[in-house]
Coordinates of C-alpha atoms in Angstrom, one line a residue:
Chain A
M780 CA 0.0 0.0 0.0
A781 CA 1.4 3.4 -1.0
L782 CA 1.9 5.4 2.1
E783 CA 0.7 8.9 1.1
T784 CA -0.4 10.2 4.5
T785 CA -1.1 13.7 5.7
S786 CA 1.6 13.6 8.3
L787 CA 4.3 12.3 6.0
N788 CA 3.4 14.7 3.2
S789 CA 3.2 17.7 5.6
A790 CA 6.6 16.9 7.0
G791 CA 8.1 16.3 3.6
I792 CA 9.4 12.9 4.5
G793 CA 9.3 9.9 2.2
A794 CA 7.6 6.7 3.0
D795 CA 10.9 5.0 2.0
N796 CA 12.7 6.4 5.1
P797 CA 13.7 3.2 6.9
A798 CA 12.4 4.4 10.3
V799 CA 9.0 5.3 8.7
K800 CA 8.9 2.1 6.8
A801 CA 9.3 0.1 10.0
R802 CA 6.3 1.9 11.4
A803 CA 4.2 1.9 8.2
N804 CA 1.3 0.4 10.1
I805 CA 1.2 3.4 12.4
F806 CA 1.1 5.9 9.6
E807 CA -1.7 3.9 7.9
M808 CA -3.7 3.9 11.1
T809 CA -3.0 7.6 11.7
Q810 CA -4.6 8.3 8.3
E811 CA -7.6 6.1 9.2
A812 CA -7.9 8.1 12.4
E813 CA -7.9 11.4 10.4
E814 CA -10.8 10.0 8.3
A815 CA -12.7 9.1 11.5
V816 CA -12.5 12.5 13.0
L817 CA -12.5 14.8 10.0
R818 CA -14.8 12.9 7.7
P819 CA -16.8 10.5 9.9
K820 CA -19.9 8.7 8.5
D821 CA -21.9 9.8 11.5
A822 CA -20.8 13.4 12.0
G823 CA -23.5 14.4 14.5
P824 CA -24.1 18.1 14.5
W825 CA -20.5 18.9 13.5
S826 CA -20.4 18.8 9.7
H827 CA -17.3 17.8 7.7
A828 CA -16.9 21.5 6.7
L829 CA -17.0 22.7 10.3
R830 CA -14.6 20.0 11.4
A831 CA -12.2 21.1 8.6
A832 CA -12.5 24.7 9.7
L833 CA -11.8 23.8 13.3
A834 CA -8.8 21.6 12.2
A835 CA -7.4 24.5 10.3
R836 CA -7.9 26.8 13.3
I837 CA -6.0 24.4 15.6
A838 CA -3.2 24.0 13.0
V839 CA -2.9 27.9 13.0
L840 CA -2.8 27.9 16.8
N841 CA 0.1 25.5 16.6
G842 CA 2.0 27.5 13.9
E843 CA 1.4 24.8 11.2
A844 CA 0.4 27.1 8.3
D845 CA 0.7 24.5 5.5
L846 CA -1.5 22.0 7.4
A847 CA -4.0 24.8 8.1
T848 CA -4.2 25.6 4.4
R849 CA -4.7 22.0 3.6
Y850 CA -7.6 21.6 6.1
A851 CA -9.1 25.0 5.2
E852 CA -9.8 23.8 1.7
G853 CA -12.7 21.8 3.0
A854 CA -14.1 24.4 5.3
E855 CA -16.7 25.9 3.0
E856 CA -19.1 28.3 4.8
F857 CA -17.1 27.8 8.1
A858 CA -13.9 29.1 6.5
P859 CA -13.8 32.3 8.7
L860 CA -13.4 30.0 11.8
A861 CA -9.9 28.9 10.5
D862 CA -8.7 32.4 11.7
P863 CA -8.2 32.3 15.5
D864 CA -9.2 36.0 15.6
T865 CA -12.8 34.9 14.7
D866 CA -14.6 34.0 17.8
G867 CA -17.5 32.0 16.3
T868 CA -20.3 34.4 17.3
G869 CA -21.2 34.9 13.6
Q870 CA -21.7 31.2 13.2
G871 CA -23.5 30.8 16.5
L872 CA -20.6 28.7 17.8
A873 CA -18.8 31.0 20.2
E874 CA -18.9 28.5 23.1
V875 CA -17.7 25.6 20.9
V876 CA -14.9 27.6 19.4
A877 CA -13.7 28.9 22.8
F878 CA -13.7 25.3 24.1
M879 CA -11.8 24.0 21.2
D880 CA -9.2 26.8 21.5
K881 CA -8.7 26.0 25.2
V882 CA -8.4 22.3 24.7
A883 CA -5.9 22.8 22.0
A884 CA -3.7 25.5 23.5
D885 CA -4.3 25.6 27.2
T886 CA -5.1 21.9 27.9
R887 CA -3.7 21.9 31.5
N888 CA -6.2 24.5 32.6
I889 CA -9.3 22.7 31.3
A890 CA -11.7 22.2 34.3
A891 CA -15.1 20.6 35.0
E892 CA -16.7 23.9 34.3
D893 CA -15.6 23.9 30.7
I894 CA -17.6 20.7 30.1
S895 CA -20.6 21.7 32.3
G896 CA -20.7 25.0 30.3
L897 CA -21.1 23.2 27.0
R898 CA -23.7 20.9 28.5
A899 CA -25.6 23.9 29.8
G900 CA -25.4 25.4 26.4
G901 CA -27.3 22.4 25.0
V902 CA -24.4 20.4 23.6
A903 CA -25.1 16.7 24.0
D904 CA -22.6 14.4 25.7
A905 CA -21.9 12.4 22.6
D906 CA -21.2 15.7 20.7
I907 CA -18.8 16.9 23.4
V908 CA -16.9 13.6 23.0
R909 CA -16.8 14.2 19.2
L910 CA -15.3 17.6 19.7
C911 CA -12.6 16.2 22.0
E912 CA -11.7 13.4 19.7
L913 CA -11.2 15.9 16.8
N914 CA -9.1 18.2 19.0
A915 CA -7.1 15.4 20.5
F916 CA -6.3 13.7 17.2
L917 CA -5.1 17.1 15.8
A918 CA -2.8 17.6 18.8
Y919 CA -1.3 14.2 17.9
Q920 CA -1.0 14.7 14.2
I921 CA 0.4 18.2 14.4
R922 CA 3.1 17.0 16.8
V923 CA 4.0 14.0 14.6
I924 CA 4.4 16.5 11.7
A925 CA 6.6 18.9 13.8
G926 CA 8.6 15.9 15.1
L927 CA 9.1 14.3 11.7
R928 CA 10.3 17.6 10.3
L929 CA 13.0 17.8 13.0
M930 CA 13.9 14.2 12.5
K931 CA 14.4 14.7 8.8
G932 CA 16.7 17.7 9.4
A933 CA 18.8 15.8 11.9
F934 CA 19.2 12.4 10.1
A935 CA 19.3 13.6 6.5
Chain B
M767 CA -16.7 11.8 49.4
N768 CA -14.8 11.9 46.1
N769 CA -11.7 13.9 46.1
V770 CA -10.2 15.2 42.9
I771 CA -6.4 14.6 42.7
R772 CA -4.4 17.6 41.8
K773 CA -0.8 16.5 42.4
F774 CA 1.2 14.0 40.3
T775 CA 1.2 10.5 41.8
R776 CA 2.1 7.0 40.7
N777 CA -0.9 5.8 42.7
V778 CA -3.4 5.4 39.8
P779 CA -6.6 7.3 40.7
H780 CA -10.1 6.4 39.7
W781 CA -11.3 8.2 36.5
Q782 CA -14.7 9.9 36.9
P783 CA -16.3 11.0 33.7
R784 CA -17.7 14.6 33.3
V785 CA -20.2 13.3 30.7
K786 CA -22.5 10.3 30.9
P787 CA -20.8 7.2 29.5
V788 CA -22.7 5.1 27.0
D789 CA -25.1 2.7 28.8
L790 CA -24.2 -0.8 27.7
Q791 CA -27.8 -1.8 27.7
E792 CA -28.6 0.9 25.2
A793 CA -25.4 0.5 23.1
T794 CA -25.8 0.2 19.3
E795 CA -24.4 -2.7 17.4
A796 CA -21.5 -0.5 16.1
Q797 CA -20.7 0.5 19.7
L798 CA -20.7 -3.0 21.0
D799 CA -18.5 -4.0 18.1
A800 CA -16.0 -1.2 18.8
L801 CA -16.1 -2.1 22.6
K802 CA -15.5 -5.7 21.7
V803 CA -18.3 -6.6 24.1
T804 CA -19.2 -10.3 24.0
P805 CA -21.4 -12.3 26.4
S806 CA -18.3 -13.5 28.1
N807 CA -16.6 -10.1 28.2
T808 CA -18.9 -7.4 29.6
K809 CA -16.4 -5.5 31.7
V810 CA -15.8 -2.1 30.1
S811 CA -14.3 0.9 31.8
D812 CA -16.1 4.2 32.1
Y813 CA -13.4 5.8 30.0
V814 CA -13.9 3.5 27.1
L815 CA -17.7 3.7 27.5
T816 CA -17.3 7.5 27.3
L817 CA -15.3 7.3 24.1
A818 CA -17.9 5.0 22.7
H819 CA -20.0 8.1 22.1
D820 CA -17.7 8.6 19.1
V821 CA -17.5 5.0 17.8
E822 CA -15.6 5.7 14.6
S823 CA -12.7 7.3 16.5
L824 CA -12.7 4.7 19.2
K825 CA -12.4 1.9 16.7
V826 CA -9.2 3.2 15.1
R827 CA -7.6 4.7 18.2
S828 CA -7.1 1.5 20.3
P829 CA -5.0 -0.4 17.7
L830 CA -3.0 2.8 17.0
F831 CA -2.4 3.3 20.7
N832 CA -1.2 -0.2 21.1
A833 CA 1.1 -0.1 18.1
I834 CA 2.8 3.1 19.2
M835 CA 3.3 2.0 22.8
Y836 CA 4.0 -1.8 22.4
D837 CA 5.2 -2.7 18.8
K838 CA 8.6 -4.4 18.8
G839 CA 11.8 -2.7 17.7
G840 CA 12.9 0.9 18.0
M841 CA 12.8 2.6 21.4
S842 CA 12.4 0.6 24.6
R843 CA 9.0 0.4 26.2
A844 CA 10.2 2.2 29.3
E845 CA 11.5 5.1 27.2
R846 CA 8.2 5.3 25.3
E847 CA 6.5 5.6 28.8
L848 CA 8.9 8.4 29.6
G849 CA 7.8 10.2 26.4
A850 CA 4.1 9.7 27.4
L851 CA 4.9 11.0 30.9
G852 CA 6.6 14.2 29.5
A853 CA 3.5 15.0 27.5
S854 CA 1.2 14.2 30.5
M855 CA 3.1 16.5 32.8
V856 CA 2.9 19.4 30.3
N857 CA -0.8 18.9 29.9
H858 CA -1.2 18.2 33.7
C859 CA -3.1 15.0 33.0
I860 CA -2.9 13.5 36.5
Y861 CA -4.5 10.2 35.4
C862 CA -2.2 9.6 32.4
A863 CA 0.9 10.7 34.3
A864 CA 0.0 8.2 37.1
V865 CA -0.6 5.2 34.7
H866 CA 2.6 5.8 32.7
A867 CA 4.8 6.7 35.6
M868 CA 3.7 3.4 37.2
R869 CA 4.4 1.5 34.0
H870 CA 7.8 3.1 33.7
A871 CA 8.7 2.1 37.2
Q872 CA 7.5 -1.5 36.6
L873 CA 9.5 -1.8 33.4
E874 CA 12.6 -0.3 34.9
K875 CA 12.1 -2.1 38.2
S876 CA 12.9 1.3 39.7
T877 CA 10.9 4.3 40.9
E878 CA 14.0 6.5 40.9
V879 CA 13.3 8.5 37.7
T880 CA 9.6 9.0 38.3
D881 CA 10.2 9.8 42.0
K882 CA 12.6 12.6 40.9
L883 CA 10.2 13.9 38.2
F884 CA 7.3 14.1 40.6
R885 CA 9.3 15.5 43.4
D886 CA 11.4 18.1 41.5
G887 CA 9.4 18.7 38.4
A888 CA 10.6 18.9 34.8
K889 CA 14.0 20.2 36.0
A890 CA 14.7 17.0 38.0
E891 CA 18.2 15.6 37.7
L892 CA 18.2 12.8 35.2
G893 CA 20.7 10.7 33.3
K894 CA 21.8 12.1 29.9
R895 CA 19.6 9.8 27.8
D896 CA 16.5 10.2 30.0
R897 CA 17.1 13.9 30.1
A898 CA 17.2 14.2 26.3
I899 CA 14.1 12.0 26.0
F900 CA 12.1 13.9 28.6
D901 CA 13.1 17.4 27.4
F902 CA 12.1 16.5 23.8
A903 CA 8.7 15.2 24.9
V904 CA 8.1 18.2 27.0
A905 CA 9.1 20.7 24.3
L906 CA 7.0 18.9 21.6
S907 CA 3.9 18.9 23.9
E908 CA 3.7 22.7 24.3
C909 CA 1.3 24.6 22.0
P910 CA 2.9 25.4 19.6
S911 CA 5.6 22.9 19.9
Q912 CA 8.9 24.3 21.3
A913 CA 11.0 21.4 20.1
G914 CA 13.9 22.5 17.9
P915 CA 17.0 21.1 16.2
E916 CA 18.9 21.4 19.5
H917 CA 16.5 18.9 21.1
V918 CA 17.1 16.3 18.4
A919 CA 20.8 17.0 18.5
A920 CA 20.7 16.2 22.2
L921 CA 18.9 12.9 21.4
K922 CA 21.5 11.9 18.9
E923 CA 24.3 12.8 21.3
A924 CA 22.6 10.6 23.9
G925 CA 22.8 7.8 21.5
L926 CA 19.3 7.5 20.0
D927 CA 19.1 6.4 16.4
E928 CA 16.5 7.5 13.9
A929 CA 14.1 4.6 14.7
E930 CA 14.2 5.5 18.4
V931 CA 13.6 9.2 17.7
L932 CA 10.6 8.3 15.6
D933 CA 9.2 6.2 18.4
L934 CA 9.7 9.0 20.8
I935 CA 7.9 11.5 18.5
L936 CA 5.0 9.0 18.2
S937 CA 4.7 8.2 21.9
A938 CA 4.9 11.9 23.0
S939 CA 2.5 13.0 20.3
L940 CA 0.1 10.2 21.2
F941 CA -0.2 11.6 24.7
G942 CA -1.1 15.0 23.2
W943 CA -4.2 13.0 22.1
A944 CA -4.8 10.9 25.2
N945 CA -4.4 13.8 27.6
R946 CA -7.0 15.8 25.7
L947 CA -9.5 13.0 26.3
M948 CA -8.6 11.9 29.8
H949 CA -7.9 15.3 31.3
V950 CA -10.8 17.0 29.5
L951 CA -13.6 14.5 29.8
G952 CA -13.1 13.4 33.4
D953 CA -11.6 13.9 36.8
P954 CA -8.9 11.8 38.6
V955 CA -10.4 11.0 42.0
R956 CA -9.9 8.9 45.1
I957 CA -13.1 7.1 45.9
D958 CA -12.1 5.8 49.2
D959 CA -9.6 7.9 51.2
S960 CA -9.9 5.6 54.3
G961 CA -7.9 2.9 52.5
A962 CA -4.2 2.7 52.1

C-alpha cells in the first residue's frame, strides 16, 4: 500500500525512510484516524466542513500554516473560523470555538466547568466527546508532523 | 466523598467522567463491536464507554495506541513511557501521568526516575539519555511545539538512532491526544480515602 499520508506529506518525509517504513502500520492507522475525526460517516451536529475549519484553526494555533491551508480547503461556509481571531459568534458557535481553543492551546487549565458550560449550552454528551476526539487527534497529528520535520533535518 | 487529585502521583486514581458514558444496555451494534463486548466479556471501563460516544474514532484509536506503545523494535517500552509522561506532565493530565509513571517504574524495576520527576518537576536531575528524551517530549507537547533542532541533536548525542527518535515522536504525540481525552472528559479521583 502506498503510504501517502497527511503527516508524511506535511513533514516532507518519504515513505521510503527506513524508520518510517518500519512503522508503516502506524502511519496507515494515523490516516484512518484522520478520516474518522475529519470525515466520519456519523458526524453528529459537526459537519465535515465545520470539522475542517476547526482543524485548520487548531493548526494555525500550533503554527502549522501549511496544514492549516490543507484543512481550510474543506471548510466551505465555516472558512472564517480557521482564523483564530474569529470568535465563532457569527456562526452561533462561540462556546464551541472557545472550548476548542482552550483544549488545543491551554489543555492543562481545562476544568469541569468547561464541560458543564457546554452541556448547559445544549451540547449533547456524545457531541462533546466528538469535539474532544477531533481536537485530540489534531494535537497528535500536528506534533507528529513537527517531530518528523526535525527528525528529517537531523538524520538527512 | 470523592476527592479530585491535583498532584502528580504513581498511585493510579479512579477516573470519573464529566459526561454520561454510553449505557451498555442501550449501546448500538456499532458501539458493541468497537467495545468488543461479548457475552463473556462485559467489563468495560467508564473511560472506554465515554469514548464509545464517538465510535468511529474509538475503533481506530485503540490499535493505533497499542502499536505506538507496544510494537517491537525501536525505542524501549520504558522510554516510550517516559515520552508519554513528559506530555502528560505538560498537559497536567494526572491520570495519564500516574498510569505511565507506574508502567515506567514497573518496566525499569525502579521508581527513581519518576520519583525525581514528581518531586522536583521537569528540571529534576536525570541521566543524559532520559534527560534528552524527557526534554524533547516536554518541548513537543507545548502549543505550539517548542521542540527544535537542539533537542534532536541532544537525542542523537545521547545515542538515540532515527528509529528510536521516531518512536519518541510518536509516543509523546500520542499523549497529546490521550491527555486531551482523559484530562478534558473526566476527573482523577480517590473514591475511598480511608484505604491505604
